[in-house]
Short mmCIF file of C-alpha atoms and ligand atoms in Angstrom, two decimals:
data_model
loop_
_atom_site.label_atom_id
_atom_site.label_comp_id
_atom_site.label_asym_id
_atom_site.label_seq_id
_atom_site.Cartn_x
_atom_site.Cartn_y
_atom_site.Cartn_z
CA UNK V 4 -3.77 -17.36 -5.18
CA UNK V 5 -1.85 -14.08 -4.86
CA UNK V 6 1.90 -14.48 -4.88
CA UNK V 7 4.12 -11.68 -3.56
CA UNK V 8 7.37 -13.64 -3.75
CA UNK V 9 10.33 -11.27 -4.13
CA UNK V 10 8.27 -8.20 -3.22
CA UNK V 11 9.25 -5.89 -0.37
CA UNK V 12 6.53 -4.08 1.57
CA UNK V 13 6.40 -1.39 4.24
CA UNK V 14 3.34 -1.39 6.51
CA UNK V 15 3.05 1.61 8.84
CA UNK V 16 1.45 0.91 12.20
CA UNK V 17 1.97 -2.82 11.70
CA UNK V 18 2.26 -3.71 15.37
CA UNK V 19 -1.37 -4.66 16.00
CA UNK V 20 -4.87 -4.74 14.52
CA UNK V 21 -5.31 -4.32 10.79
CA UNK V 22 -1.63 -3.46 10.11
CA UNK V 23 -0.41 -6.61 11.87
CA UNK V 24 -2.89 -8.72 9.87
CA UNK V 25 -1.69 -7.12 6.62
CA UNK V 26 1.97 -7.80 7.49
CA UNK V 27 1.16 -11.43 8.36
CA UNK V 28 -0.82 -11.91 5.12
CA UNK V 29 2.02 -10.52 3.03
CA UNK V 30 4.64 -12.69 4.74
CA UNK V 31 2.45 -15.77 4.19
CA UNK V 32 2.31 -14.87 0.50
CA UNK V 33 6.08 -14.58 0.03
CA UNK V 34 6.86 -10.89 0.62
CA UNK V 35 9.51 -9.39 2.88
CA UNK V 36 7.99 -6.82 5.21
CA UNK V 37 9.08 -3.84 7.31
CA UNK V 38 6.62 -2.61 9.93
CA UNK V 39 6.61 0.53 12.06
CA UNK V 40 5.02 1.54 15.35
CA UNK V 41 5.52 4.13 18.06
CA UNK V 42 6.13 1.80 20.98
CA UNK V 43 9.34 -0.28 21.07
CA UNK V 44 7.93 -3.03 23.33
CA UNK V 45 4.81 -3.45 21.21
CA UNK V 46 6.96 -3.47 18.06
CA UNK V 47 9.20 -6.23 19.46
CA UNK V 48 6.20 -8.37 20.41
CA UNK V 49 4.79 -7.99 16.87
CA UNK V 50 8.17 -8.78 15.28
CA UNK V 51 8.53 -11.95 17.37
CA UNK V 52 5.05 -13.06 16.36
CA UNK V 53 5.61 -12.34 12.65
CA UNK V 54 9.13 -13.82 12.48
CA UNK V 55 8.13 -17.09 14.17
CA UNK V 56 9.03 -19.30 11.19
CA UNK V 57 12.07 -17.27 10.19
CA UNK V 58 9.97 -14.96 8.03
CA UNK V 59 11.82 -11.97 6.50
CA UNK V 60 10.51 -9.11 8.61
CA UNK V 61 12.08 -5.96 10.05
CA UNK V 62 10.75 -3.17 12.21
CA UNK V 63 11.40 0.41 13.16
CA UNK V 64 10.13 2.64 15.96
CA UNK V 65 8.91 5.63 13.96
CA UNK V 66 6.18 8.22 14.29
CA UNK V 67 4.17 8.11 11.06
CA UNK V 68 3.48 11.84 11.38
CA UNK V 69 7.17 12.81 11.12
CA UNK V 70 9.24 13.16 8.00
CA UNK V 71 12.37 11.52 9.49
CA UNK V 72 10.36 8.38 10.26
CA UNK V 73 9.10 8.12 6.67
CA UNK V 74 12.57 8.50 5.17
CA UNK V 75 14.10 6.01 7.61
CA UNK V 76 11.43 3.41 6.89
CA UNK V 77 12.07 3.52 3.15
CA UNK V 78 15.83 3.36 3.81
CA UNK V 79 15.38 0.35 6.07
CA UNK V 80 13.41 -1.56 3.43
CA UNK V 81 16.16 -0.90 0.91
CA UNK V 82 19.03 -1.73 3.28
CA UNK V 83 17.46 -4.92 4.64
CA UNK V 84 15.76 -6.26 1.52
CA UNK V 85 17.24 -4.32 -1.43
CA UNK V 86 14.27 -2.29 -2.67
CA UNK V 87 10.64 -1.30 -2.02
CA UNK V 88 7.63 -2.48 -4.03
CA UNK V 89 4.60 -1.97 -1.80
CA UNK V 90 3.68 0.74 0.69
CA UNK V 91 0.68 0.33 2.98
CA UNK V 92 -0.28 3.51 4.84
CA UNK V 93 -2.11 1.95 7.75
CA UNK V 94 -1.05 3.93 10.84
CA UNK V 95 -4.03 5.81 12.21
CA UNK V 96 -5.57 7.21 15.36
CA UNK V 97 -8.88 8.59 16.56
CA UNK V 98 -9.50 11.41 19.02
CA UNK V 99 -13.26 11.59 19.03
CA UNK V 100 -15.50 14.38 20.24
CA UNK V 101 -18.30 16.61 19.06
CA UNK V 102 -17.04 19.38 16.80
CA UNK V 103 -18.31 22.14 19.11
CA UNK V 104 -16.04 20.83 21.87
CA UNK V 105 -13.09 19.57 19.81
CA UNK V 106 -9.69 20.83 20.90
CA UNK V 107 -7.26 22.18 18.30
CA UNK V 108 -4.69 19.58 19.26
CA UNK V 109 -7.18 16.72 18.72
CA UNK V 110 -7.88 18.04 15.23
CA UNK V 111 -4.18 18.55 14.47
CA UNK V 112 -2.92 15.22 15.79
CA UNK V 113 -5.54 13.20 13.86
CA UNK V 114 -4.84 15.10 10.62
CA UNK V 115 -1.07 14.80 11.11
CA UNK V 116 -1.07 11.07 11.74
CA UNK V 117 -3.78 9.90 9.34
CA UNK V 118 -3.27 12.32 6.43
CA UNK V 119 0.08 14.13 6.58
CA UNK V 120 1.75 10.87 7.59
CA UNK V 121 0.44 9.20 4.43
CA UNK V 122 1.69 12.10 2.30
CA UNK V 123 5.17 11.88 3.88
CA UNK V 124 5.34 8.13 3.26
CA UNK V 125 4.03 8.40 -0.31
CA UNK V 126 6.63 11.06 -1.11
CA UNK V 127 9.51 9.05 0.33
CA UNK V 128 8.40 5.71 -1.13
CA UNK V 129 7.45 6.95 -4.58
CA UNK V 130 10.87 8.62 -4.98
CA UNK V 131 12.51 5.25 -4.40
CA UNK V 132 10.04 3.48 -6.71
CA UNK V 133 10.45 6.04 -9.52
CA UNK V 134 14.25 5.73 -9.31
CA UNK V 135 14.10 1.93 -9.54
CA UNK V 136 11.76 2.10 -12.59
CA UNK V 137 9.91 -1.15 -11.81
CA UNK V 138 6.64 0.40 -10.66
CA UNK V 139 5.02 -0.18 -7.30
CA UNK V 140 1.85 -0.34 -5.28
CA UNK V 141 0.59 2.11 -2.67
CA UNK V 142 -2.44 1.18 -0.58
CA UNK V 143 -3.95 3.71 1.82
CA UNK V 144 -6.17 2.52 4.65
CA UNK V 145 -9.06 4.99 4.68
CA UNK V 146 -12.39 4.43 6.43
CA UNK V 147 -16.13 4.35 5.87
CA UNK V 148 -16.06 7.56 7.95
CA UNK V 149 -14.18 9.27 5.11
CA UNK V 150 -16.94 8.41 2.64
CA UNK V 151 -20.11 8.91 4.69
CA UNK V 152 -18.94 10.98 7.70
CA UNK V 153 -19.35 9.89 11.28
CA UNK V 154 -20.84 12.07 14.03
CA UNK V 155 -18.27 12.61 16.77
CA UNK V 156 -15.40 12.05 14.34
CA UNK V 157 -15.14 15.32 12.35
CA UNK V 158 -11.33 15.22 12.53
CA UNK V 159 -11.06 11.55 11.60
CA UNK V 160 -13.70 11.75 8.84
CA UNK V 161 -11.94 14.79 7.33
CA UNK V 162 -8.55 13.06 7.47
CA UNK V 163 -9.90 9.89 5.82
CA UNK V 164 -11.79 11.87 3.14
CA UNK V 165 -8.53 13.73 2.52
CA UNK V 166 -6.72 10.42 2.22
CA UNK V 167 -9.17 9.40 -0.52
CA UNK V 168 -8.39 12.65 -2.39
CA UNK V 169 -4.67 12.04 -1.90
CA UNK V 170 -5.13 8.51 -3.28
CA UNK V 171 -6.79 9.77 -6.46
CA UNK V 172 -4.36 12.66 -7.08
CA UNK V 173 -1.28 10.49 -6.58
CA UNK V 174 -2.79 7.68 -8.68
CA UNK V 175 -2.95 10.15 -11.58
CA UNK V 176 0.57 11.52 -10.97
CA UNK V 177 2.33 8.23 -10.45
CA UNK V 178 0.62 6.15 -13.16
CA UNK V 179 3.33 7.28 -15.58
CA UNK V 180 5.86 5.29 -13.54
CA UNK V 181 3.68 2.22 -13.16
CA UNK V 182 2.93 3.01 -9.53
CA UNK V 183 -0.68 2.12 -8.70
CA UNK V 184 -2.38 3.88 -5.79
CA UNK V 185 -5.61 2.66 -4.22
CA UNK V 186 -7.48 3.00 -0.94
CA UNK V 187 -9.17 0.37 1.19
CA UNK V 188 -11.94 1.76 3.39
CA UNK V 189 -12.87 -0.57 6.26
CA UNK V 190 -16.14 -0.30 8.15
CA UNK V 191 -16.33 -1.55 11.73
CA UNK V 192 -13.43 -3.98 12.30
CA UNK V 193 -12.58 -5.85 15.52
CA UNK V 194 -9.41 -4.12 16.77
CA UNK V 195 -8.36 -1.93 19.72
CA UNK V 196 -9.60 1.10 17.76
CA UNK V 197 -13.13 -0.28 17.42
CA UNK V 198 -13.07 -1.47 21.05
CA UNK V 199 -12.41 2.14 22.11
CA UNK V 200 -15.72 3.31 20.61
CA UNK V 201 -18.48 3.97 23.17
CA UNK V 202 -20.80 0.93 23.30
CA UNK V 203 -23.83 2.90 22.04
CA UNK V 204 -21.93 4.31 19.03
CA UNK V 205 -20.61 0.84 18.19
CA UNK V 206 -24.08 -0.73 18.49
CA UNK V 207 -25.61 2.03 16.35
CA UNK V 208 -23.04 1.38 13.61
CA UNK V 209 -23.46 -2.40 13.82
CA UNK V 210 -27.24 -2.04 13.48
CA UNK V 211 -26.63 -0.50 10.04
CA UNK V 212 -24.43 -3.37 8.77
CA UNK V 213 -26.43 -5.61 6.39
CA UNK V 214 -24.08 -8.55 7.09
CA UNK V 215 -24.95 -8.08 10.79
CA UNK V 216 -21.48 -8.58 12.22
CA UNK V 217 -18.22 -6.77 12.82
CA UNK V 218 -15.41 -7.42 10.31
CA UNK V 219 -12.02 -9.00 11.02
CA UNK V 220 -8.60 -7.52 10.39
CA UNK V 221 -7.85 -10.53 8.19
CA UNK V 222 -10.79 -9.63 5.92
CA UNK V 223 -9.25 -6.19 5.35
CA UNK V 224 -5.83 -7.75 4.77
CA UNK V 225 -7.26 -9.99 2.01
CA UNK V 226 -8.30 -6.90 0.01
CA UNK V 227 -4.97 -5.14 0.61
CA UNK V 228 -3.12 -8.30 -0.45
CA UNK V 229 -5.12 -8.49 -3.67
CA UNK V 230 -4.27 -4.86 -4.49
CA UNK V 231 -0.56 -5.56 -3.90
CA UNK V 232 -0.54 -8.52 -6.31
CA UNK V 233 -0.47 -9.13 -10.06
CA UNK V 234 -4.26 -9.58 -10.20
CA UNK V 235 -4.73 -5.84 -9.63
CA UNK V 236 -2.45 -4.67 -12.45
CA UNK V 237 -5.19 -2.57 -14.11
CA UNK V 238 -6.59 -1.00 -10.93
CA UNK V 239 -5.61 2.47 -9.74
CA UNK V 240 -7.23 5.48 -8.08
CA UNK V 241 -10.03 3.37 -6.58
CA UNK V 242 -11.58 3.03 -3.14
CA UNK V 243 -12.47 -0.50 -2.00
CA UNK V 244 -15.03 -0.67 0.80
CA UNK V 245 -14.69 -3.62 3.18
CA UNK V 246 -17.62 -2.92 5.46
CA UNK V 247 -20.29 -5.65 5.35
CA UNK V 248 -22.49 -3.26 3.34
CA UNK V 249 -22.48 -0.43 5.93
CA UNK V 250 -21.84 2.06 3.13
CA UNK V 251 -22.67 1.29 -0.52
P1 NAD D 320 -5.25 0.05 16.09
O1 NAD D 320 -5.39 1.19 17.03
O2 NAD D 320 -5.51 -1.33 16.58
O3 NAD D 320 -3.82 0.08 15.41
C1 NAD D 320 -3.29 1.26 14.90
C2 NAD D 320 -1.84 1.04 14.55
O4 NAD D 320 -1.31 2.29 14.10
C3 NAD D 320 -1.00 0.60 15.72
O5 NAD D 320 -0.02 -0.31 15.27
C4 NAD D 320 -0.34 1.90 16.19
O6 NAD D 320 0.89 1.70 16.82
C5 NAD D 320 -0.16 2.59 14.85
N1 NAD D 320 0.02 4.03 14.97
C6 NAD D 320 -0.85 4.95 15.42
N2 NAD D 320 -0.30 6.17 15.37
C7 NAD D 320 0.94 6.02 14.87
C8 NAD D 320 2.00 6.90 14.58
N3 NAD D 320 1.90 8.21 14.79
N4 NAD D 320 3.14 6.40 14.09
C9 NAD D 320 3.27 5.09 13.86
N5 NAD D 320 2.29 4.18 14.10
C10 NAD D 320 1.16 4.66 14.61
O7 NAD D 320 -6.19 0.41 14.89
P2 NAD D 320 -6.70 -0.46 13.63
O8 NAD D 320 -8.16 -0.64 13.80
O9 NAD D 320 -5.84 -1.62 13.36
O10 NAD D 320 -6.49 0.67 12.49
C11 NAD D 320 -5.63 0.54 11.39
C12 NAD D 320 -6.09 1.48 10.32
O11 NAD D 320 -7.42 1.10 9.90
C13 NAD D 320 -6.17 2.93 10.77
O12 NAD D 320 -5.74 3.77 9.73
C14 NAD D 320 -7.65 3.11 11.02
O13 NAD D 320 -8.02 4.46 10.89
C15 NAD D 320 -8.24 2.23 9.95
N6 NAD D 320 -9.63 1.82 10.22
C16 NAD D 320 -9.94 1.03 11.28
C17 NAD D 320 -11.28 0.67 11.49
C18 NAD D 320 -11.73 -0.19 12.64
O14 NAD D 320 -12.93 -0.35 12.84
N7 NAD D 320 -10.86 -0.80 13.39
C19 NAD D 320 -12.26 1.12 10.59
C20 NAD D 320 -11.89 1.91 9.53
C21 NAD D 320 -10.57 2.25 9.35
#
């Protein structure tokens, strides 16, 4: 069983869905965790849920797309728990539409949150990890859309494909310091994001899943947890697809 005792993790967008499941998994396996979200009320609800048994968890209202938020999150992990070992770039949004009708701001906002946000967090976190000289783990939550493309999601598919490139480039750069960088690419997973898909698009995707069901946030968290632990010590620059076979 994975053991993250003594490890400190930051999970962006940890207030619901996949991020919340990752934070819960890490707390169950001994880590201390800092989560972020944009909405203070939602963040407080998540913190109450996660801290139920006195678990070591902190939270910050921070926009993942802004540099100040990234720096403050890393600072908070260090102030509250002493250091930072694991970064999970999970915060993400969709603003779907056909490319011929897509507004500039829908393109920009999706790229800023899903891709630039990850860059800002990786820069802030890896500086702290390099200084401490004990290595680290960075796990980026990509998407099947980034590997195979999804009609109606040109912005999101481009951002997630970019995140896979960012994963591989930073895995090469940061290996020297023992910082391992990987991506987890979920398929269709039961969260608010998947619920927002039009029913016909959701059904069309589900029809292509060999395992014939939607995935759970916990099933994504299991893969992220593995990548954060000792069992993944020789794994970097890889993309792990958790998608019921939707993309192979
Ligand atoms: P969700 O909408 O349920 O949760 C998204 C989380 O990100 C929330 O906590 C939200 O507050 C946070 N967030 C969004 N924008 C933010 C910002 N600017 N700053 C800080 N936090 C922000 O979605 P989810 O399904 O849990 O998605 C989590 C990740 O998994 C995303 O990166 C998403 O792209 C990816 N993903 C989801 C699916 C799916 O089917 N649900 C599939 C593939 C990939």
